[in-house]
Coordinates of C-alpha atoms and ligand atoms in Angstrom, one line a residue:
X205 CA 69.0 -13.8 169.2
X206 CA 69.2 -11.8 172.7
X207 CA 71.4 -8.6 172.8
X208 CA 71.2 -6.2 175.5
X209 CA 70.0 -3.0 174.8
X210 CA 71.8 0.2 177.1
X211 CA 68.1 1.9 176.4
X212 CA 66.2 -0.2 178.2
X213 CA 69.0 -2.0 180.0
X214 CA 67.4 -5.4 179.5
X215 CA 68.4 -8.2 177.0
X216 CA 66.2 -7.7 173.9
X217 CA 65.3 -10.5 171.4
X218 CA 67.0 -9.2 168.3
X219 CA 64.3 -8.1 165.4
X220 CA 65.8 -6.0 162.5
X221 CA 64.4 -3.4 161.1
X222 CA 64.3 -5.0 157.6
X223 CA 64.5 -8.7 157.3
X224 CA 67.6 -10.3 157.0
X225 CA 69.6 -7.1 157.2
X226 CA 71.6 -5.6 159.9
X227 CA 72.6 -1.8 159.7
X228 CA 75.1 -1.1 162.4
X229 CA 77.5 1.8 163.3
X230 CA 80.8 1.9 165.7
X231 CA 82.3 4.5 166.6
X232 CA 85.2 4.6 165.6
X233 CA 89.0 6.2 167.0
X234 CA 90.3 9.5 167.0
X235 CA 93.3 9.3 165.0
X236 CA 96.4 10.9 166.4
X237 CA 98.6 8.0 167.4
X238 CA 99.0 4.5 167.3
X239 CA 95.2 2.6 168.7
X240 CA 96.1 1.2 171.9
X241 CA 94.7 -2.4 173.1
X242 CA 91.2 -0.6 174.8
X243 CA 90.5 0.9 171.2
X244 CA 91.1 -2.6 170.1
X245 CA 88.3 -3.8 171.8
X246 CA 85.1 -2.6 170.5
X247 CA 86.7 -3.0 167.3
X248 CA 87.6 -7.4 168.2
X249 CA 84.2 -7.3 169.9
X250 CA 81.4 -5.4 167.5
X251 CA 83.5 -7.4 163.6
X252 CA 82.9 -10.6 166.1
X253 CA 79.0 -9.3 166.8
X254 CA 79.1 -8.5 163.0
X255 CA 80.8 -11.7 161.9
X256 CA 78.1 -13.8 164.0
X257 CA 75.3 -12.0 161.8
X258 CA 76.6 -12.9 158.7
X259 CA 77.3 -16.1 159.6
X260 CA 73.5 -16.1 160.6
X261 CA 72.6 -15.4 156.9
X262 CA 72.1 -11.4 157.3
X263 CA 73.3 -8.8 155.2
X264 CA 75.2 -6.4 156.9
X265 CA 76.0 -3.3 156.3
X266 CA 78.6 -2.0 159.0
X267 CA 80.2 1.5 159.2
X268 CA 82.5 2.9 161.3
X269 CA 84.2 6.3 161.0
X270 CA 87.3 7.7 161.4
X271 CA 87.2 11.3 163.4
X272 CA 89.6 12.7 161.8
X273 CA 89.9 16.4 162.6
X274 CA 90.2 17.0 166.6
X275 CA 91.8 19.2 169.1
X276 CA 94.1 16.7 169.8
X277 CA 95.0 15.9 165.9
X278 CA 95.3 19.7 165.6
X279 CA 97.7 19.6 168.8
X280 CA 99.9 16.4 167.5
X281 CA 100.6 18.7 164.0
X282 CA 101.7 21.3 165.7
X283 CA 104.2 19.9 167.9
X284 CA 105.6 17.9 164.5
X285 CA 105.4 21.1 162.4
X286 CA 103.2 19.1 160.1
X287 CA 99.5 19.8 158.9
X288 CA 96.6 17.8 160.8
X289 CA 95.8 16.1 157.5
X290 CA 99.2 14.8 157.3
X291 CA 98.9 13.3 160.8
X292 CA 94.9 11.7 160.8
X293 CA 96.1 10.1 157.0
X294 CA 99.6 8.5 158.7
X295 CA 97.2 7.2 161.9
X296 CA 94.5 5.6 159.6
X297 CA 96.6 3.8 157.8
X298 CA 98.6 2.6 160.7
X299 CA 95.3 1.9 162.6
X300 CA 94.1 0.1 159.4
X301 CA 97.4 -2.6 159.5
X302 CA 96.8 -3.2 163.0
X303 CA 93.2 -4.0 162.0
X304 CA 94.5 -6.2 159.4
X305 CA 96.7 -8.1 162.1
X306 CA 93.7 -8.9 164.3
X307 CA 91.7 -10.3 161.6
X308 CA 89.1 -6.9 162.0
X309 CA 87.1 -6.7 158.6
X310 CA 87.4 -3.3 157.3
X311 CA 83.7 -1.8 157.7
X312 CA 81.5 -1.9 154.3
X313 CA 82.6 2.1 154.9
X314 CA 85.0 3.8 156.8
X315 CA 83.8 7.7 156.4
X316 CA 85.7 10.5 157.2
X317 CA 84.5 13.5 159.4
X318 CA 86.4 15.6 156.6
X319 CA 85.1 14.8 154.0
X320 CA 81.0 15.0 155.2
X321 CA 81.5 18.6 156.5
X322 CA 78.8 19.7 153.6
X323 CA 76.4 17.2 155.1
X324 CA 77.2 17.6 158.9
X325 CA 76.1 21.7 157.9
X326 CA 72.4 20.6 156.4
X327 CA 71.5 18.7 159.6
X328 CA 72.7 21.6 161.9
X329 CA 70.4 23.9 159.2
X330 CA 67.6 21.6 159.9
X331 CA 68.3 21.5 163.7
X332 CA 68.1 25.4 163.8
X333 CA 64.9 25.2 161.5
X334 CA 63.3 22.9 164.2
X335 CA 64.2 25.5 167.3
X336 CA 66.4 22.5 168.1
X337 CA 69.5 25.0 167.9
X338 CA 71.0 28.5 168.2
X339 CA 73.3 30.8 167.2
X340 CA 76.3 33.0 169.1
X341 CA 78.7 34.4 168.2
X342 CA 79.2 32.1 165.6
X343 CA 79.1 29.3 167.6
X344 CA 75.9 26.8 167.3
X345 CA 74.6 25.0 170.0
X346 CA 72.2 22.5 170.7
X347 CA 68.9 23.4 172.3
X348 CA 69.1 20.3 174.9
X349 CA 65.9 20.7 177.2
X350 CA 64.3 21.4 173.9
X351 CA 64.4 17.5 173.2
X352 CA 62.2 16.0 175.8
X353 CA 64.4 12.5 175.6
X354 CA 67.6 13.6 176.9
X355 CA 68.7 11.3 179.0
X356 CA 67.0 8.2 177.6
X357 CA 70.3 6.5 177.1
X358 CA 72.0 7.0 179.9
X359 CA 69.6 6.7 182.3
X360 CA 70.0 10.6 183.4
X361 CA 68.0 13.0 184.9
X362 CA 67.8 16.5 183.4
X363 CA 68.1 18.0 187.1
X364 CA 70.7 16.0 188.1
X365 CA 72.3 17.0 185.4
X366 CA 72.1 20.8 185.6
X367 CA 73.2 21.0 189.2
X368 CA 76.6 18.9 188.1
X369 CA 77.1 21.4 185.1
X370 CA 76.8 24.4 187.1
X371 CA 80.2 23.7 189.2
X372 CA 81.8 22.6 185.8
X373 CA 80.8 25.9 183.9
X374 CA 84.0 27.5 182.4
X375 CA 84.7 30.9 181.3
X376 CA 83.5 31.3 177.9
X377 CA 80.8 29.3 177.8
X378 CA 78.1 31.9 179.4
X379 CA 76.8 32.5 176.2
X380 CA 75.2 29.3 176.0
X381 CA 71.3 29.7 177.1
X382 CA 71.5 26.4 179.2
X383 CA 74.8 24.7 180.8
X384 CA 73.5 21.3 179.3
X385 CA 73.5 22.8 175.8
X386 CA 76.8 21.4 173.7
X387 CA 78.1 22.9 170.5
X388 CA 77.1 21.7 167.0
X389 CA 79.6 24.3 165.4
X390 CA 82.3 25.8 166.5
X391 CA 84.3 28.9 164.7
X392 CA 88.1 28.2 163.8
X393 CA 90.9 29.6 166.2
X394 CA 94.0 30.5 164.6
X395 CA 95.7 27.7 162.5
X396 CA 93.2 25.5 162.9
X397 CA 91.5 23.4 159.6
X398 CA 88.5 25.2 159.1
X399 CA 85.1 24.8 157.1
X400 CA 83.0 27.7 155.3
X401 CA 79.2 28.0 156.9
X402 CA 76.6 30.0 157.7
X403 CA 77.7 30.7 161.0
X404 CA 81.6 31.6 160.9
X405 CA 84.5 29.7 159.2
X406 CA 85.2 27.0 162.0
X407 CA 84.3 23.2 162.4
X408 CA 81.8 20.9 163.4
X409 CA 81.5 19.5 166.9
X410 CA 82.5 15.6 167.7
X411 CA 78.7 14.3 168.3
X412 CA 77.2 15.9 164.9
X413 CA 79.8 13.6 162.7
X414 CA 78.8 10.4 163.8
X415 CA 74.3 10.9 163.9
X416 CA 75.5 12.8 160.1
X417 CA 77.8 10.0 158.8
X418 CA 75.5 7.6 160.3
X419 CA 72.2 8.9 158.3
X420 CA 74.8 9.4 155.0
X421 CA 75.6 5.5 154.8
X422 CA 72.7 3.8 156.9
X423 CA 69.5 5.8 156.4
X424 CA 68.0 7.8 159.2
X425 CA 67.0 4.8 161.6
X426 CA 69.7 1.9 162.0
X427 CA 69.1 -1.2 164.4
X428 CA 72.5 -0.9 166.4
X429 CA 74.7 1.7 167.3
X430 CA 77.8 0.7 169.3
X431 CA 81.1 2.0 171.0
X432 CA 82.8 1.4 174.7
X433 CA 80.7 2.5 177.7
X434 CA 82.5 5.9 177.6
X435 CA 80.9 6.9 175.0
X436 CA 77.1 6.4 176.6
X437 CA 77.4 10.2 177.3
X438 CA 77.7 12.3 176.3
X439 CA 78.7 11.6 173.2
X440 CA 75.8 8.5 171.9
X441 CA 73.2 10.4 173.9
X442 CA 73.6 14.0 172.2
X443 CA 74.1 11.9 169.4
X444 CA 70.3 10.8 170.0
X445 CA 69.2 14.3 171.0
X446 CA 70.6 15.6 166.9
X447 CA 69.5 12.9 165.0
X448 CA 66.0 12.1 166.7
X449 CA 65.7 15.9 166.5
X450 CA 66.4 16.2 163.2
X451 CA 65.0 13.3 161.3
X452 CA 61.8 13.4 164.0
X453 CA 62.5 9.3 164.3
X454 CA 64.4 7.0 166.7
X455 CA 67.7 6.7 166.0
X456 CA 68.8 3.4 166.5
X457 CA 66.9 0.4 168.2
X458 CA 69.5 -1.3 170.1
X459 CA 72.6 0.6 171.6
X460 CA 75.2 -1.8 172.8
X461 CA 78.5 -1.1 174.6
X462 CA 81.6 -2.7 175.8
X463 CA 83.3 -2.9 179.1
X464 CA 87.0 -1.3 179.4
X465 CA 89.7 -3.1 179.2
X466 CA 92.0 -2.1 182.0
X467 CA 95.3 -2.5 183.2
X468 CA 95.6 -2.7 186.9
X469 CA 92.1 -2.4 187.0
X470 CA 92.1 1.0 186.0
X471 CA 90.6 2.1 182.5
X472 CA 93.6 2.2 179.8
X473 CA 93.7 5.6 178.2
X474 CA 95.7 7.9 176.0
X475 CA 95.4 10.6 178.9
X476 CA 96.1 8.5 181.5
X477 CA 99.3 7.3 179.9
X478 CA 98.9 3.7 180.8
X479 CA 98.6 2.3 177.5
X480 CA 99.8 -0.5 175.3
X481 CA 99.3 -0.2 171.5
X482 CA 98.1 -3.0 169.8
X483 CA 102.1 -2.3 167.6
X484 CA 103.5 -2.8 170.4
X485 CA 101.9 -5.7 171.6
X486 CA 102.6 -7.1 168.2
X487 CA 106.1 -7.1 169.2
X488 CA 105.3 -9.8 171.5
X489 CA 102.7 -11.6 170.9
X490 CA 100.8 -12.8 167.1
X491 CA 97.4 -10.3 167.2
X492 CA 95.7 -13.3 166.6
X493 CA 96.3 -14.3 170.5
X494 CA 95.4 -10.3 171.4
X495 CA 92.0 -11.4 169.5
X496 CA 91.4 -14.6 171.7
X497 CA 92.2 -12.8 175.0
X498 CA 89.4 -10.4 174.2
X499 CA 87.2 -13.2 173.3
X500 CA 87.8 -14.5 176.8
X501 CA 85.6 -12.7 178.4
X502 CA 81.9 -11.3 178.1
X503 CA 82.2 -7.7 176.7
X504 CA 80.1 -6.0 179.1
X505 CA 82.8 -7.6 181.8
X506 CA 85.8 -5.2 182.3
X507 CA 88.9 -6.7 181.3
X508 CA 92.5 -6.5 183.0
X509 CA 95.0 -7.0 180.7
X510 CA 98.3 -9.2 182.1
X511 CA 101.3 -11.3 180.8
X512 CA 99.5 -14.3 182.5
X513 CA 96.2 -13.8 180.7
X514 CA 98.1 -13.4 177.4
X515 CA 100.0 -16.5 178.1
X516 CA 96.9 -18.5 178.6
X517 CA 95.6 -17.6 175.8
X518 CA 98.7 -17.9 173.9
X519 CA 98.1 -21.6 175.0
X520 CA 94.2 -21.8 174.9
X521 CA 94.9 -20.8 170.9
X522 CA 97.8 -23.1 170.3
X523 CA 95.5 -25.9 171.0
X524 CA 92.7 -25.0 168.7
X525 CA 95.8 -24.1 166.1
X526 CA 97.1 -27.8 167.1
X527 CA 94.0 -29.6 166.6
X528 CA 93.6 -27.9 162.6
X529 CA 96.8 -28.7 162.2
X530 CA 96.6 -32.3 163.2
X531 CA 93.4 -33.1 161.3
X532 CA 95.2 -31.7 158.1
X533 CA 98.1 -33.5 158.3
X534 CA 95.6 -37.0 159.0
X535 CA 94.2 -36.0 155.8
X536 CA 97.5 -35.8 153.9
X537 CA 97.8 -39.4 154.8
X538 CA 94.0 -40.9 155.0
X539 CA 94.0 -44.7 153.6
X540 CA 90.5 -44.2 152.7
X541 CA 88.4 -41.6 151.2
X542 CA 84.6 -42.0 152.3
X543 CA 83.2 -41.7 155.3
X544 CA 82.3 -45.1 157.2
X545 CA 78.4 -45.1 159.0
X546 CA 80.1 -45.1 162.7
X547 CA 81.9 -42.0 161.5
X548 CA 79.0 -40.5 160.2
X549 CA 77.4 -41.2 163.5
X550 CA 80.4 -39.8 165.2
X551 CA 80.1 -36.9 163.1
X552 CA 76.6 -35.9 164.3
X553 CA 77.7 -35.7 167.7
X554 CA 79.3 -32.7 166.7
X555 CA 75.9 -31.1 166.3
X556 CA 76.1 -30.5 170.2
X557 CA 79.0 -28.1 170.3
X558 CA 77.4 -26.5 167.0
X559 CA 74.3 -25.8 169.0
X560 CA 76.0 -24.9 172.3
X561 CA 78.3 -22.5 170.5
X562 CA 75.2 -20.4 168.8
X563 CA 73.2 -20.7 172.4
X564 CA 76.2 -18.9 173.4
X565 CA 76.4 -16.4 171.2
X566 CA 72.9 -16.0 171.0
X567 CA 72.4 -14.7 174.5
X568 CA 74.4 -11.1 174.2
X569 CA 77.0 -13.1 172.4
X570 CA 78.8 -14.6 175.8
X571 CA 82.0 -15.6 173.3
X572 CA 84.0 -16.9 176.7
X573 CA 81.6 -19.4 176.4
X574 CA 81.3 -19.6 172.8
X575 CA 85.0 -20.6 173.4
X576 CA 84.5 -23.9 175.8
X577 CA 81.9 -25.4 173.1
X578 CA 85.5 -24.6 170.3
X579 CA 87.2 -26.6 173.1
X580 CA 84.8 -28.7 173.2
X581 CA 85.0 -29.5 169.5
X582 CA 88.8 -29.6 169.8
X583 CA 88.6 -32.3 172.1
X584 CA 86.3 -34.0 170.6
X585 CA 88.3 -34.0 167.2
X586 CA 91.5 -34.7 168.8
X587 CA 90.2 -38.0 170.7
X588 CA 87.8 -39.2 167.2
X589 CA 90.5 -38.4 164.9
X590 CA 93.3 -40.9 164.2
X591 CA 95.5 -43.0 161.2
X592 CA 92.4 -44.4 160.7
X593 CA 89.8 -42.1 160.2
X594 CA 88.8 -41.5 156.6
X595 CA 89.5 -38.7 154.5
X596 CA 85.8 -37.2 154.1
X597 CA 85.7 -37.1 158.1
X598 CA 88.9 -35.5 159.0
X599 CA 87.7 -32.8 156.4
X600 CA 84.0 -32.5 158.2
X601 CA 85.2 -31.8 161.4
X602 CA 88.1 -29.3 159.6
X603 CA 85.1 -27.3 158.0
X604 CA 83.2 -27.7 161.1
X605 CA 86.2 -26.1 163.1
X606 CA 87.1 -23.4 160.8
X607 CA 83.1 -22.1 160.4
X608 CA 83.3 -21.2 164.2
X609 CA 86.7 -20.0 164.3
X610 CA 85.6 -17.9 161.4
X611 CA 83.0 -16.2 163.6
X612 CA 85.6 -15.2 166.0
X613 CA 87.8 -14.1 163.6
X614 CA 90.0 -16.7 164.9
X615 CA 92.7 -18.0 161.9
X616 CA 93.5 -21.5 162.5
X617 CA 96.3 -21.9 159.8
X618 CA 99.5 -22.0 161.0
X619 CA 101.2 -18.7 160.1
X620 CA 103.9 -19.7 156.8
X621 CA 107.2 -18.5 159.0
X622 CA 108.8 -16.4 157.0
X623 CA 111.6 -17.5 155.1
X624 CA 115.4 -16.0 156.0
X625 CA 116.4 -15.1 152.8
X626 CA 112.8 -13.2 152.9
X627 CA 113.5 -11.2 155.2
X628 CA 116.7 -10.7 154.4
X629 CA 115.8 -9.4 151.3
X630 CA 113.6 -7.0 152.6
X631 CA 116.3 -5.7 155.4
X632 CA 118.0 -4.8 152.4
X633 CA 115.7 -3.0 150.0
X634 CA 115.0 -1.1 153.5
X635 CA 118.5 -0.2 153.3
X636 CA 117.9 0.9 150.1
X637 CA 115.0 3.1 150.7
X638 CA 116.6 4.6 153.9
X639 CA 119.7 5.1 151.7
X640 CA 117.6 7.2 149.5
X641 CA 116.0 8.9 152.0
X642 CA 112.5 7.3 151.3
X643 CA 111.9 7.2 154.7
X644 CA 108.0 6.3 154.6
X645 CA 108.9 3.0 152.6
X646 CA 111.6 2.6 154.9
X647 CA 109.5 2.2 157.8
X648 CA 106.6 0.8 155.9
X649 CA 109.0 -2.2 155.5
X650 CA 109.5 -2.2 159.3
X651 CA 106.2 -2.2 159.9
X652 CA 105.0 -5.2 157.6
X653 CA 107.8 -7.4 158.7
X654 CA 106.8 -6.4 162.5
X655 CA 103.5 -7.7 161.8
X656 CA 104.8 -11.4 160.3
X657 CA 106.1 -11.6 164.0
X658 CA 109.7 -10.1 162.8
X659 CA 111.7 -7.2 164.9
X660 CA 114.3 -5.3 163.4
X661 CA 116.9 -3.7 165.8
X662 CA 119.5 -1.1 164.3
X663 CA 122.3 -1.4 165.9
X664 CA 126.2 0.2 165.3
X665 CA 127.2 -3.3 163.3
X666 CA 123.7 -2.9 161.0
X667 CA 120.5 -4.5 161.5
X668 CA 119.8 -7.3 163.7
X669 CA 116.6 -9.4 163.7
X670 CA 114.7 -11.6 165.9
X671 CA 111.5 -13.5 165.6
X672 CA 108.8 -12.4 168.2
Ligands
AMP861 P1 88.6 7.2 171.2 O1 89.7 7.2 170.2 O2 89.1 7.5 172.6 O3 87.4 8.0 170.8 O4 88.1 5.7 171.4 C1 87.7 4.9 170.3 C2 86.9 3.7 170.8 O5 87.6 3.0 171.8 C3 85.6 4.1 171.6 O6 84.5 3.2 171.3 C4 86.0 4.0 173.0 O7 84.9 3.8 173.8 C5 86.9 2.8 173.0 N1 87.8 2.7 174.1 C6 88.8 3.6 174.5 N2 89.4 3.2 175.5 C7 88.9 2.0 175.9 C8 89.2 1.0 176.9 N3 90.2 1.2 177.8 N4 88.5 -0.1 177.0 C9 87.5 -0.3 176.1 N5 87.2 0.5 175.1 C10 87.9 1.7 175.0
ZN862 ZN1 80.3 8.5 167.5

């Protein structure tokens, strides 16, 4: 199996570090609002790279955190008059249904930056033991020409480096012996959540969480560390410089990243306000057609979202949905159980698309074409399967459908509509709650029936509803 690796920038056959396991970390959203559809991809893209090694045989062991105590968190509370714990709990559960909706595995763990503070402390004691870090004023910082890698990742030259800093040096910072030097530790300003240490009451920098959360649940060397290209540096490279530093032992043997998804080919971010959250687009669209359309294309490919890509693969799921659904209804109503010799034969062609679908994922897991050799199968199915055909065969080529789709974290069963009265039902016990001014289960109710593809309006003559 080929990935490609950001540190050497070539495609790298895949050898774990012990055999038949996989230790993998992602990093994973800051959680002050809803994820938009860019944070959704490494999250389709790296349970699809995970999915692919399980269905391989490995055991994998995937973690991916939660940073859950920011400026930005810390910025959100304010303006609601709420605490930052408050707001990081509300996003990770919101974050966590939309995960749900796109058929995303929650990780083996999902730590939190709060609650490893203790641990994120030791390593920046060890880092200062090894001359790797300093002190001032109660800030810590990292010692960055001190590590002789810098740079490793991102293909960056120390120089290069220092002349950009210098322009970018802002007031405040002086203190730091070297413009590349970042912070490990910073102290609390007024208001803010704030951690006991040796250094001043205050709170850890981003970059420390992940290389300590990662040691905590993975041991000190992993064999892939992920995110989206953004994060190459300087966050995954500082990452390097801590834990290499620290542990005195590469980090993590392959480093992959994905591609942005855009929207008029421009990168979709919080700051820049161009954004679509995954809720939203759940208004429109099932999540499981959000899922395909990122699918569609490699992930080190940048990705515009539009309506006319969404449509097509609105469509380019429908059939695969069509063909499942056709083979179990031919199996409702097979005349004969066992499979005949020319259908056994015919059945072994499928072997192809079998073998054409791992080549594909198999080399940097290319799951656009991964897709055609589904397609493949699809037609295959559709033009082998008839009245005719016996029972065993129909459910071959089912199971043989399903364990790809599986990999892609593609459902094929048609969603069970929801029934009227359901609904109904529910519109009233959220009635109910808002009448009792249980607001949370109020909206929770909103939120479940938004994700069976059902949105509620309020309007002057009650609630309205409509099917997305
Ligand atoms: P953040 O919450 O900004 O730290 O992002 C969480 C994850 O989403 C990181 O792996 C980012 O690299 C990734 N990400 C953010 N925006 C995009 C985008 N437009 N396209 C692809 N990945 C993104
Ligand atoms: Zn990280």
């Amino acid at each position: 199996m080929k990935l490609y690796n950001t540190l050497s920038k070539k495609k790298e056959e895949f050898v774990p570090l012990e055999e038949g396991k996989v230790r993998m970390y992602v990093c994973g959203p800051t959680v002050y609002n809803f994820i938009h559809i860019g944070n959704a991809r490494p999250m389709i893209i790296f349970d699809t790279v995970r999915r692919y090694f399980e269905y391989k045989g490995y055991d994998v062991n995937y973690v991916s955190n939660f940073t859950d105590v920011d400026d930005k968190i810390i910025k959100k509370a304010i303006e609601e008059g709420v605490t930052a714990d408050e707001i990081s709990r509300r996003y990770i559960a919101e974050c966590k249904k939309d995960m749900e909706g796109m058929n995303v595995k929650p990780a083996t763990t999902h730590p939190l930056a709060t609650q490893e503070i203790g641990g994120m402390i030791e390593m920046i004691r060890t880092l200062m033991e090894k001359g790797y870090a300093y002190e001032k004023n109660g800030t810590v910082y990292f010692r960055t020409r001190q590590f002789k890698d810098y740079g490793k990742l991102s293909h960056k030259n120390l120089d290069d480096l220092r002349s950009g800093e210098r322009s970018l040096l802002v007031t405040g910072e002086d203190e730091k012996e070297d413009p590349l030097d970042f912070v490990l530790w910073k102290p609390k300003k007024e208001g803010e959540p704030s951690w006991e240490s040796p250094w001043s009451d205050g709170r850890p920098g981003w970059h420390i969480e992940c290389s300590e959360m990662s040691k905590k649940y993975l041991g000190e060397q992993i064999d892939i560390h992920a995110g989206g290209e953004d994060l190459v540096f300087p966050h995954h490279e500082n990452e390097i410089a801590q834990s290499e530093a620290a542990n005195g032992k590469e980090f993590a043997k392959y480093w992959m990243h994905n591609a942005f998804l855009n929207i008029d080919n421009r990168k979709m971010s919080k700051s820049l306000g161009n954004f679509r959250t995954v809720r939203e687009i759940s208004e429109q669209y099932d999540l499981q057609i959000l899922r395909f359309f990122m699918l569609s294309a490699h992930y080190r490919s940048p990705l515009n979202f539009s309506a006319e890509l969404m449509e097509a693969s609105k469509s380019g799921l429908e059939r695969i949905v069509n063909a499942a659904d056709s083979l179990k209804f031919l199996m409702e109503n097979a005349k004969t159980e066992e499979m005949t010799e020319a259908e056994n034969q015919a059945f072994g062609k499928t072997e192809a698309f079998v073998k054409a679908f791992e080549s594909a994922m198999e080399d940097d897991f290319n799951t656009a074409d991964a897709v055609a050799s589904v397609f493949e199968l699809v037609k295959y199915s559709n033009t082998t399967a008839d009245g005719d055909s016996s029972k065993e065969y129909l459910q071959k080529l089912l199971e043989r459908l399903v364990s790809l789709t599986d990999v892609l974290g593609l459902i094929v069963d048609r969603k069970e509509e929801m029934l009227d009265e359901e609904i109904e039902e529910l519109i009233q016990e959220r009635q109910a709650a808002r009448k009792a001014k249980d607001f949370a289960r109020a909206d929770a109710i909103r939120d479940e029936l938004l994700l069976k593809g059902i949105i509620l309006k309020d309007t002057r003559e009650g609630v309205q509803w409509k099917r997305a």
